[in-house]
PDB file of C-alpha atoms in Angstrom:
ATOM      1  CA  MET A 134      18.089  -6.400  -9.697  1.00  0.00           C
ATOM      2  CA  SER A 135      21.608  -8.031  -9.427  1.00  0.00           C
ATOM      3  CA  ASN A 136      23.261  -8.583  -6.123  1.00  0.00           C
ATOM      4  CA  SER A 137      26.350  -6.771  -6.907  1.00  0.00           C
ATOM      5  CA  GLU A 138      24.668  -3.737  -8.424  1.00  0.00           C
ATOM      6  CA  SER A 139      22.170  -3.151  -5.636  1.00  0.00           C
ATOM      7  CA  THR A 140      24.560  -3.969  -2.755  1.00  0.00           C
ATOM      8  CA  ASN A 141      27.368  -1.723  -4.106  1.00  0.00           C
ATOM      9  CA  SER A 142      24.901   1.131  -4.595  1.00  0.00           C
ATOM     10  CA  VAL A 143      23.813   0.898  -0.992  1.00  0.00           C
ATOM     11  CA  GLN A 144      27.299   0.597   0.344  1.00  0.00           C
ATOM     12  CA  LYS A 145      28.435   3.719  -1.569  1.00  0.00           C
ATOM     13  CA  THR A 146      25.417   5.908  -0.873  1.00  0.00           C
ATOM     14  CA  GLU A 147      23.711   4.582   2.214  1.00  0.00           C
ATOM     15  CA  LYS A 148      20.410   5.393   0.616  1.00  0.00           C
ATOM     16  CA  LYS A 149      17.207   4.456   2.329  1.00  0.00           C
ATOM     17  CA  VAL A 150      15.421   1.382   0.959  1.00  0.00           C
ATOM     18  CA  ALA A 151      11.759   1.360   0.251  1.00  0.00           C
ATOM     19  CA  LEU A 152       9.491  -1.502  -0.875  1.00  0.00           C
ATOM     20  CA  ILE A 153       6.166  -0.754  -2.597  1.00  0.00           C
ATOM     21  CA  THR A 154       3.870  -3.621  -3.301  1.00  0.00           C
ATOM     22  CA  GLY A 155       1.617  -3.382  -6.390  1.00  0.00           C
ATOM     23  CA  ALA A 156       3.874  -0.631  -7.808  1.00  0.00           C
ATOM     24  CA  ASN A 157       3.833  -1.613 -11.468  1.00  0.00           C
ATOM     25  CA  ARG A 158       1.063   0.853 -12.169  1.00  0.00           C
ATOM     26  CA  GLY A 159      -1.201   3.610 -10.706  1.00  0.00           C
ATOM     27  CA  ILE A 160      -0.621   5.174  -7.413  1.00  0.00           C
ATOM     28  CA  GLY A 161       2.054   2.583  -6.472  1.00  0.00           C
ATOM     29  CA  GLN A 162       4.153   3.427  -9.509  1.00  0.00           C
ATOM     30  CA  GLN A 163       3.797   7.179  -8.895  1.00  0.00           C
ATOM     31  CA  VAL A 164       4.743   6.769  -5.265  1.00  0.00           C
ATOM     32  CA  ALA A 165       7.755   4.668  -6.386  1.00  0.00           C
ATOM     33  CA  LYS A 166       8.715   7.468  -8.829  1.00  0.00           C
ATOM     34  CA  GLU A 167       8.569  10.130  -6.187  1.00  0.00           C
ATOM     35  CA  LEU A 168      10.448   8.258  -3.541  1.00  0.00           C
ATOM     36  CA  ALA A 169      13.148   7.470  -6.110  1.00  0.00           C
ATOM     37  CA  GLY A 170      13.280  11.197  -6.774  1.00  0.00           C
ATOM     38  CA  HIS A 171      13.858  11.728  -3.030  1.00  0.00           C
ATOM     39  CA  GLY A 172      16.839   9.539  -3.218  1.00  0.00           C
ATOM     40  CA  PHE A 173      15.450   6.223  -2.041  1.00  0.00           C
ATOM     41  CA  ILE A 174      16.411   2.947  -3.524  1.00  0.00           C
ATOM     42  CA  VAL A 175      12.861   1.798  -4.571  1.00  0.00           C
ATOM     43  CA  LEU A 176      12.013  -1.841  -4.830  1.00  0.00           C
ATOM     44  CA  VAL A 177       9.110  -1.871  -7.265  1.00  0.00           C
ATOM     45  CA  GLY A 178       6.938  -4.890  -6.315  1.00  0.00           C
ATOM     46  CA  SER A 179       4.665  -6.651  -8.706  1.00  0.00           C
ATOM     47  CA  ARG A 180       3.140 -10.113  -8.969  1.00  0.00           C
ATOM     48  CA  LYS A 181       4.809 -10.597 -12.330  1.00  0.00           C
ATOM     49  CA  LEU A 182       8.448  -9.684 -12.560  1.00  0.00           C
ATOM     50  CA  GLU A 183       8.144  -8.534 -16.146  1.00  0.00           C
ATOM     51  CA  ASN A 184       5.538  -5.940 -15.059  1.00  0.00           C
ATOM     52  CA  ALA A 185       7.924  -4.649 -12.430  1.00  0.00           C
ATOM     53  CA  ILE A 186      10.770  -4.459 -14.947  1.00  0.00           C
ATOM     54  CA  GLU A 187       8.561  -2.457 -17.306  1.00  0.00           C
ATOM     55  CA  ALA A 188       7.620  -0.082 -14.567  1.00  0.00           C
ATOM     56  CA  VAL A 189      11.206   0.382 -13.534  1.00  0.00           C
ATOM     57  CA  SER A 190      12.089   1.252 -17.156  1.00  0.00           C
ATOM     58  CA  GLU A 191       9.619   4.195 -16.800  1.00  0.00           C
ATOM     59  CA  ILE A 192      10.773   5.241 -13.274  1.00  0.00           C
ATOM     60  CA  GLY A 193      14.495   5.175 -14.037  1.00  0.00           C
ATOM     61  CA  GLU A 194      17.313   5.776 -11.627  1.00  0.00           C
ATOM     62  CA  ASN A 195      17.120   4.248  -8.111  1.00  0.00           C
ATOM     63  CA  ALA A 196      14.302   1.839  -9.052  1.00  0.00           C
ATOM     64  CA  TYR A 197      14.637  -1.970  -9.039  1.00  0.00           C
ATOM     65  CA  PRO A 198      12.138  -4.714  -9.874  1.00  0.00           C
ATOM     66  CA  ILE A 199      11.054  -7.373  -7.430  1.00  0.00           C
ATOM     67  CA  ALA A 200       8.536 -10.113  -7.851  1.00  0.00           C
ATOM     68  CA  ILE A 201       6.059 -10.323  -4.893  1.00  0.00           C
ATOM     69  CA  ASP A 202       2.537 -11.764  -4.881  1.00  0.00           C
ATOM     70  CA  VAL A 203       1.000 -10.648  -1.572  1.00  0.00           C
ATOM     71  CA  THR A 204      -1.533 -13.622  -1.645  1.00  0.00           C
ATOM     72  CA  ASN A 205       1.346 -16.231  -1.984  1.00  0.00           C
ATOM     73  CA  LYS A 206       3.451 -17.061   1.119  1.00  0.00           C
ATOM     74  CA  GLU A 207       6.248 -18.499  -0.830  1.00  0.00           C
ATOM     75  CA  SER A 208       6.474 -15.413  -3.010  1.00  0.00           C
ATOM     76  CA  ILE A 209       6.516 -13.150   0.062  1.00  0.00           C
ATOM     77  CA  LEU A 210       9.244 -15.027   1.879  1.00  0.00           C
ATOM     78  CA  LYS A 211      11.341 -15.235  -1.327  1.00  0.00           C
ATOM     79  CA  ALA A 212      11.124 -11.463  -1.714  1.00  0.00           C
ATOM     80  CA  ALA A 213      12.005 -10.908   1.938  1.00  0.00           C
ATOM     81  CA  ASN A 214      15.073 -13.193   1.600  1.00  0.00           C
ATOM     82  CA  GLN A 215      16.107 -11.255  -1.524  1.00  0.00           C
ATOM     83  CA  VAL A 216      15.927  -7.882   0.280  1.00  0.00           C
ATOM     84  CA  ASN A 217      17.752  -9.313   3.159  1.00  0.00           C
ATOM     85  CA  THR A 218      20.514 -10.666   1.018  1.00  0.00           C
ATOM     86  CA  GLU A 219      20.908  -7.655  -1.202  1.00  0.00           C
ATOM     87  CA  PHE A 220      20.263  -4.754   1.243  1.00  0.00           C
ATOM     88  CA  GLY A 221      20.233  -6.138   4.791  1.00  0.00           C
ATOM     89  CA  ARG A 222      17.387  -3.856   5.925  1.00  0.00           C
ATOM     90  CA  LEU A 223      14.261  -2.088   4.877  1.00  0.00           C
ATOM     91  CA  ASP A 224      13.521   1.488   5.818  1.00  0.00           C
ATOM     92  CA  VAL A 225       9.983   1.976   4.379  1.00  0.00           C
ATOM     93  CA  LEU A 226       7.254  -0.566   3.540  1.00  0.00           C
ATOM     94  CA  VAL A 227       4.281   0.808   1.548  1.00  0.00           C
ATOM     95  CA  ASN A 228       1.494  -1.785   1.545  1.00  0.00           C
ATOM     96  CA  ASN A 229      -0.096  -0.478  -1.667  1.00  0.00           C
ATOM     97  CA  ALA A 230      -1.167  -3.696  -3.464  1.00  0.00           C
ATOM     98  CA  GLY A 231      -5.002  -3.885  -3.497  1.00  0.00           C
ATOM     99  CA  VAL A 232      -8.064  -4.722  -5.445  1.00  0.00           C
ATOM    100  CA  SER A 233     -11.556  -3.241  -5.334  1.00  0.00           C
ATOM    101  CA  HIS A 234     -13.465  -6.360  -6.491  1.00  0.00           C
ATOM    102  CA  ALA A 235     -12.939  -9.720  -8.021  1.00  0.00           C
ATOM    103  CA  GLY A 236     -15.651  -9.728 -10.581  1.00  0.00           C
ATOM    104  CA  SER A 237     -15.990  -8.609 -14.210  1.00  0.00           C
ATOM    105  CA  SER A 238     -13.714  -5.714 -15.203  1.00  0.00           C
ATOM    106  CA  GLU A 239     -16.533  -4.314 -17.309  1.00  0.00           C
ATOM    107  CA  ARG A 240     -18.637  -3.326 -14.204  1.00  0.00           C
ATOM    108  CA  SER A 241     -18.946   0.348 -13.451  1.00  0.00           C
ATOM    109  CA  LEU A 242     -17.925   1.728 -10.064  1.00  0.00           C
ATOM    110  CA  GLU A 243     -21.580   2.038  -9.133  1.00  0.00           C
ATOM    111  CA  GLU A 244     -22.183  -1.620 -10.000  1.00  0.00           C
ATOM    112  CA  ILE A 245     -19.066  -2.728  -8.024  1.00  0.00           C
ATOM    113  CA  LEU A 246     -20.215  -0.872  -4.879  1.00  0.00           C
ATOM    114  CA  ALA A 247     -23.764  -2.219  -5.207  1.00  0.00           C
ATOM    115  CA  SER A 248     -22.635  -5.780  -5.536  1.00  0.00           C
ATOM    116  CA  GLY A 249     -20.653  -5.364  -2.327  1.00  0.00           C
ATOM    117  CA  LYS A 250     -23.661  -4.513  -0.176  1.00  0.00           C
ATOM    118  CA  ALA A 251     -23.975  -6.813   2.886  1.00  0.00           C
ATOM    119  CA  SER A 252     -27.279  -8.357   1.768  1.00  0.00           C
ATOM    120  CA  VAL A 253     -26.068  -9.447  -1.668  1.00  0.00           C
ATOM    121  CA  ALA A 254     -22.216  -9.635  -1.523  1.00  0.00           C
ATOM    122  CA  ASP A 255     -20.699 -12.734  -3.016  1.00  0.00           C
ATOM    123  CA  ILE A 256     -18.783 -14.410  -0.152  1.00  0.00           C
ATOM    124  CA  ASP A 257     -16.153 -15.816  -2.529  1.00  0.00           C
ATOM    125  CA  GLU A 258     -15.562 -12.354  -4.033  1.00  0.00           C
ATOM    126  CA  MET A 259     -15.284 -10.901  -0.544  1.00  0.00           C
ATOM    127  CA  ARG A 260     -12.679 -13.597   0.426  1.00  0.00           C
ATOM    128  CA  ALA A 261     -10.727 -12.838  -2.737  1.00  0.00           C
ATOM    129  CA  VAL A 262     -10.575  -9.098  -2.056  1.00  0.00           C
ATOM    130  CA  TRP A 263      -9.705  -9.496   1.573  1.00  0.00           C
ATOM    131  CA  GLU A 264      -7.027 -12.099   0.678  1.00  0.00           C
ATOM    132  CA  THR A 265      -5.143  -9.246  -1.058  1.00  0.00           C
ATOM    133  CA  ASN A 266      -6.269  -6.143   0.812  1.00  0.00           C
ATOM    134  CA  VAL A 267      -6.254  -7.481   4.349  1.00  0.00           C
ATOM    135  CA  PHE A 268      -4.514 -10.885   4.834  1.00  0.00           C
ATOM    136  CA  GLY A 269      -1.794 -10.184   2.117  1.00  0.00           C
ATOM    137  CA  LEU A 270      -0.983  -6.828   3.693  1.00  0.00           C
ATOM    138  CA  LEU A 271      -0.464  -8.435   7.114  1.00  0.00           C
ATOM    139  CA  ALA A 272       1.458 -11.397   5.693  1.00  0.00           C
ATOM    140  CA  VAL A 273       3.874  -9.018   3.895  1.00  0.00           C
ATOM    141  CA  THR A 274       4.260  -6.872   7.010  1.00  0.00           C
ATOM    142  CA  GLN A 275       5.074  -9.908   9.130  1.00  0.00           C
ATOM    143  CA  ALA A 276       7.633 -11.171   6.688  1.00  0.00           C
ATOM    144  CA  PHE A 277       9.473  -7.812   6.487  1.00  0.00           C
ATOM    145  CA  LEU A 278       9.296  -6.797  10.184  1.00  0.00           C
ATOM    146  CA  PRO A 279      12.769  -8.195  10.859  1.00  0.00           C
ATOM    147  CA  LEU A 280      14.254  -6.098   8.163  1.00  0.00           C
ATOM    148  CA  LEU A 281      12.326  -3.022   9.225  1.00  0.00           C
ATOM    149  CA  HIS A 282      13.739  -3.512  12.749  1.00  0.00           C
ATOM    150  CA  LYS A 283      17.236  -3.371  11.311  1.00  0.00           C
ATOM    151  CA  ALA A 284      16.699   0.212   9.998  1.00  0.00           C
ATOM    152  CA  PRO A 285      17.598   3.184  12.339  1.00  0.00           C
ATOM    153  CA  SER A 286      14.035   4.495  11.800  1.00  0.00           C
ATOM    154  CA  ALA A 287      11.448   2.705   9.775  1.00  0.00           C
ATOM    155  CA  ARG A 288       7.940   3.266   8.569  1.00  0.00           C
ATOM    156  CA  ILE A 289       5.006   1.148   7.411  1.00  0.00           C
ATOM    157  CA  VAL A 290       2.381   2.882   5.300  1.00  0.00           C
ATOM    158  CA  ASN A 291      -0.893   0.906   4.734  1.00  0.00           C
ATOM    159  CA  LEU A 292      -3.054   2.199   1.966  1.00  0.00           C
ATOM    160  CA  SER A 293      -6.522   2.915   3.338  1.00  0.00           C
ATOM    161  CA  SER A 294      -9.509   4.935   2.219  1.00  0.00           C
ATOM    162  CA  GLY A 295     -12.182   7.371   3.445  1.00  0.00           C
ATOM    163  CA  MET A 296     -14.571   4.482   2.889  1.00  0.00           C
ATOM    164  CA  ALA A 297     -12.867   2.752   5.805  1.00  0.00           C
ATOM    165  CA  SER A 298     -14.064   5.234   8.349  1.00  0.00           C
ATOM    166  CA  LEU A 299     -16.775   3.931  10.606  1.00  0.00           C
ATOM    167  CA  ASN A 300     -17.335   7.290  12.154  1.00  0.00           C
ATOM    168  CA  LEU A 301     -17.869   8.968   8.800  1.00  0.00           C
ATOM    169  CA  ASN A 302     -20.104   6.255   7.302  1.00  0.00           C
ATOM    170  CA  ALA A 303     -22.287   6.149  10.560  1.00  0.00           C
ATOM    171  CA  ASP A 304     -23.135   9.835  10.035  1.00  0.00           C
ATOM    172  CA  PRO A 305     -26.371  10.140   8.067  1.00  0.00           C
ATOM    173  CA  GLU A 306     -25.164  13.418   6.653  1.00  0.00           C
ATOM    174  CA  TYR A 307     -22.046  11.842   5.168  1.00  0.00           C
ATOM    175  CA  PRO A 308     -22.570  12.051   1.378  1.00  0.00           C
ATOM    176  CA  TYR A 309     -20.662   8.917   0.468  1.00  0.00           C
ATOM    177  CA  ARG A 310     -22.020   6.540   3.121  1.00  0.00           C
ATOM    178  CA  GLY A 311     -24.090   4.755   0.541  1.00  0.00           C
ATOM    179  CA  GLY A 312     -20.866   3.307  -0.985  1.00  0.00           C
ATOM    180  CA  PHE A 313     -19.739   1.607   2.228  1.00  0.00           C
ATOM    181  CA  ASN A 314     -19.909  -2.154   1.731  1.00  0.00           C
ATOM    182  CA  VAL A 315     -18.486  -5.390   3.144  1.00  0.00           C
ATOM    183  CA  VAL A 316     -16.184  -6.208   0.158  1.00  0.00           C
ATOM    184  CA  TYR A 317     -13.971  -3.168  -0.205  1.00  0.00           C
ATOM    185  CA  GLY A 318     -15.017  -0.661   2.482  1.00  0.00           C
ATOM    186  CA  ALA A 319     -15.070  -3.017   5.426  1.00  0.00           C
ATOM    187  CA  GLY A 320     -11.832  -4.513   4.174  1.00  0.00           C
ATOM    188  CA  LYS A 321     -10.208  -1.176   4.495  1.00  0.00           C
ATOM    189  CA  THR A 322     -11.599  -0.867   7.926  1.00  0.00           C
ATOM    190  CA  ALA A 323      -9.881  -4.034   8.741  1.00  0.00           C
ATOM    191  CA  VAL A 324      -6.698  -2.538   7.359  1.00  0.00           C
ATOM    192  CA  ASN A 325      -7.174   0.414   9.811  1.00  0.00           C
ATOM    193  CA  ALA A 326      -7.693  -2.135  12.635  1.00  0.00           C
ATOM    194  CA  ILE A 327      -4.398  -3.882  11.650  1.00  0.00           C
ATOM    195  CA  THR A 328      -2.666  -0.537  11.526  1.00  0.00           C
ATOM    196  CA  LEU A 329      -3.780   0.405  15.069  1.00  0.00           C
ATOM    197  CA  ALA A 330      -2.837  -3.078  16.402  1.00  0.00           C
ATOM    198  CA  LEU A 331       0.591  -2.862  14.858  1.00  0.00           C
ATOM    199  CA  SER A 332       1.021   0.772  16.016  1.00  0.00           C
ATOM    200  CA  ILE A 333       0.228  -0.321  19.608  1.00  0.00           C
ATOM    201  CA  GLU A 334       2.614  -3.327  19.475  1.00  0.00           C
ATOM    202  CA  LEU A 335       5.504  -1.342  17.830  1.00  0.00           C
ATOM    203  CA  GLU A 336       5.029   2.009  19.702  1.00  0.00           C
ATOM    204  CA  SER A 337       8.253   1.511  21.704  1.00  0.00           C
ATOM    205  CA  SER A 338      10.220   0.386  18.646  1.00  0.00           C
ATOM    206  CA  ASN A 339      11.942   2.110  15.778  1.00  0.00           C
ATOM    207  CA  ILE A 340       8.996   1.549  13.480  1.00  0.00           C
ATOM    208  CA  ARG A 341       6.131   4.014  12.849  1.00  0.00           C
ATOM    209  CA  VAL A 342       2.881   2.755  11.286  1.00  0.00           C
ATOM    210  CA  GLU A 343       0.290   4.830   9.488  1.00  0.00           C
ATOM    211  CA  ALA A 344      -2.872   4.158   7.488  1.00  0.00           C
ATOM    212  CA  ALA A 345      -2.952   6.706   4.686  1.00  0.00           C
ATOM    213  CA  SER A 346      -5.676   7.416   2.157  1.00  0.00           C
ATOM    214  CA  PRO A 347      -4.707   8.755  -1.281  1.00  0.00           C
ATOM    215  CA  GLY A 348      -8.165  10.259  -1.861  1.00  0.00           C
ATOM    216  CA  PHE A 349     -10.483   9.401  -4.818  1.00  0.00           C
ATOM    217  CA  ALA A 350      -7.895   8.751  -7.604  1.00  0.00           C
ATOM    218  CA  ALA A 351      -8.836   7.781 -11.167  1.00  0.00           C
ATOM    219  CA  THR A 352      -7.266   4.355 -11.381  1.00  0.00           C
ATOM    220  CA  ALA A 353      -7.924   0.901 -12.738  1.00  0.00           C
ATOM    221  CA  MET A 354      -9.466  -0.024  -9.374  1.00  0.00           C
ATOM    222  CA  ASN A 355     -12.494   2.203 -10.016  1.00  0.00           C
ATOM    223  CA  ASN A 356     -12.499   2.007 -13.772  1.00  0.00           C
ATOM    224  CA  PHE A 357     -10.881   5.417 -13.814  1.00  0.00           C
ATOM    225  CA  GLN A 358     -13.989   7.089 -12.405  1.00  0.00           C
ATOM    226  CA  GLY A 359     -12.058   8.879  -9.651  1.00  0.00           C
ATOM    227  CA  THR A 360     -11.869  12.619  -9.472  1.00  0.00           C
ATOM    228  CA  GLU A 361      -8.136  13.048  -8.784  1.00  0.00           C
ATOM    229  CA  THR A 362      -5.025  12.440 -10.849  1.00  0.00           C
ATOM    230  CA  VAL A 363      -2.552   9.688  -9.783  1.00  0.00           C
ATOM    231  CA  GLU A 364      -0.049  12.459  -9.095  1.00  0.00           C
ATOM    232  CA  GLU A 365      -2.448  14.261  -6.760  1.00  0.00           C
ATOM    233  CA  ALA A 366      -3.447  10.990  -5.040  1.00  0.00           C
ATOM    234  CA  SER A 367       0.148   9.883  -4.313  1.00  0.00           C
ATOM    235  CA  ARG A 368       0.960  13.000  -2.307  1.00  0.00           C
ATOM    236  CA  ASN A 369      -0.323  11.882   1.039  1.00  0.00           C
ATOM    237  CA  ILE A 370       1.232   8.404   0.629  1.00  0.00           C
ATOM    238  CA  VAL A 371       4.597   9.982  -0.123  1.00  0.00           C
ATOM    239  CA  ARG A 372       4.274  12.343   2.893  1.00  0.00           C
ATOM    240  CA  ALA A 373       3.477   9.308   4.966  1.00  0.00           C
ATOM    241  CA  ALA A 374       6.466   7.376   3.617  1.00  0.00           C
ATOM    242  CA  LEU A 375       8.786  10.373   4.328  1.00  0.00           C
ATOM    243  CA  GLY A 376       7.410  10.929   7.845  1.00  0.00           C
ATOM    244  CA  GLU A 377       6.047  14.366   6.987  1.00  0.00           C
ATOM    245  CA  ASN A 378       2.502  13.902   8.325  1.00  0.00           C
ATOM    246  CA  ASP A 379       1.487  14.803  11.902  1.00  0.00           C
ATOM    247  CA  PRO A 380       3.023  12.114  14.082  1.00  0.00           C
ATOM    248  CA  SER A 381      -0.052  11.983  16.327  1.00  0.00           C
ATOM    249  CA  VAL A 382      -2.280  10.951  13.332  1.00  0.00           C
ATOM    250  CA  LEU A 383      -2.499   7.237  12.580  1.00  0.00           C
ATOM    251  CA  PHE A 384      -5.173   7.565   9.794  1.00  0.00           C
ATOM    252  CA  SER A 385      -4.358  10.292   7.415  1.00  0.00           C
ATOM    253  CA  ALA A 386      -6.302  11.868   4.628  1.00  0.00           C
ATOM    254  CA  PRO A 387      -4.924  14.169   1.834  1.00  0.00           C
ATOM    255  CA  GLU A 388      -6.239  17.159   3.801  1.00  0.00           C
ATOM    256  CA  GLY A 389      -5.215  16.095   7.358  1.00  0.00           C
ATOM    257  CA  SER A 390      -6.769  13.329   9.333  1.00  0.00           C
ATOM    258  CA  PHE A 391      -9.657  10.905   9.080  1.00  0.00           C
ATOM    259  CA  PRO A 392     -11.697   9.749  12.015  1.00  0.00           C
ATOM    260  CA  TRP A 393     -11.691   5.976  12.670  1.00  0.00           C
TER     261      TRP A 393
END
């Protein structure tokens, strides 16, 4: 992403600018593709720049690569400085980067969920997952808040999950409650808490915050054992980024709203 190319593009078109973390594959890449199709300048974030460049080649027009490792403070600040220099603002931040576990990639979804149960969870694995899904999300948000404040109307979309809902998982009749664990599920609950805290803090500002669940998509995060396509799973995230969901709902599901 060259300074002259990106800056000139914004000056000529005044397109909105969106940053999506972990956008080199899966849901993140699909959301990037759809926002680019809606006329956004989309910054495709990835830990490795070469992966972002490859994703951009598939997305096409309006997409630009940017290196950002959400677990690395220096990488986050460098990305924020780059966006500030080249665009001067950010209209949408989609905190999409996430991992479901930090163990062997050969494990099935059932094994991943079982290993995350409170009685047996590896604390180092829990820390590693939360470093990306929770602390990384907040670190990125904090770094980009000044640029979001510069936009006329900005949005922060935090990727959540139905597994995050305490209300649902506390219900003995909820069929998926057996999958709630302290590694991934509770981490997404923490994301919801951060979303609520940010929403309260920013409610009188130009920034709207929403936790959005994509549903159960077949991605690398669950060894492609999900029941929905990436295209289907991206829809609610795109709606949230465009501000098309019910403004009274802070935790959205593909079919409407989720309880906290």
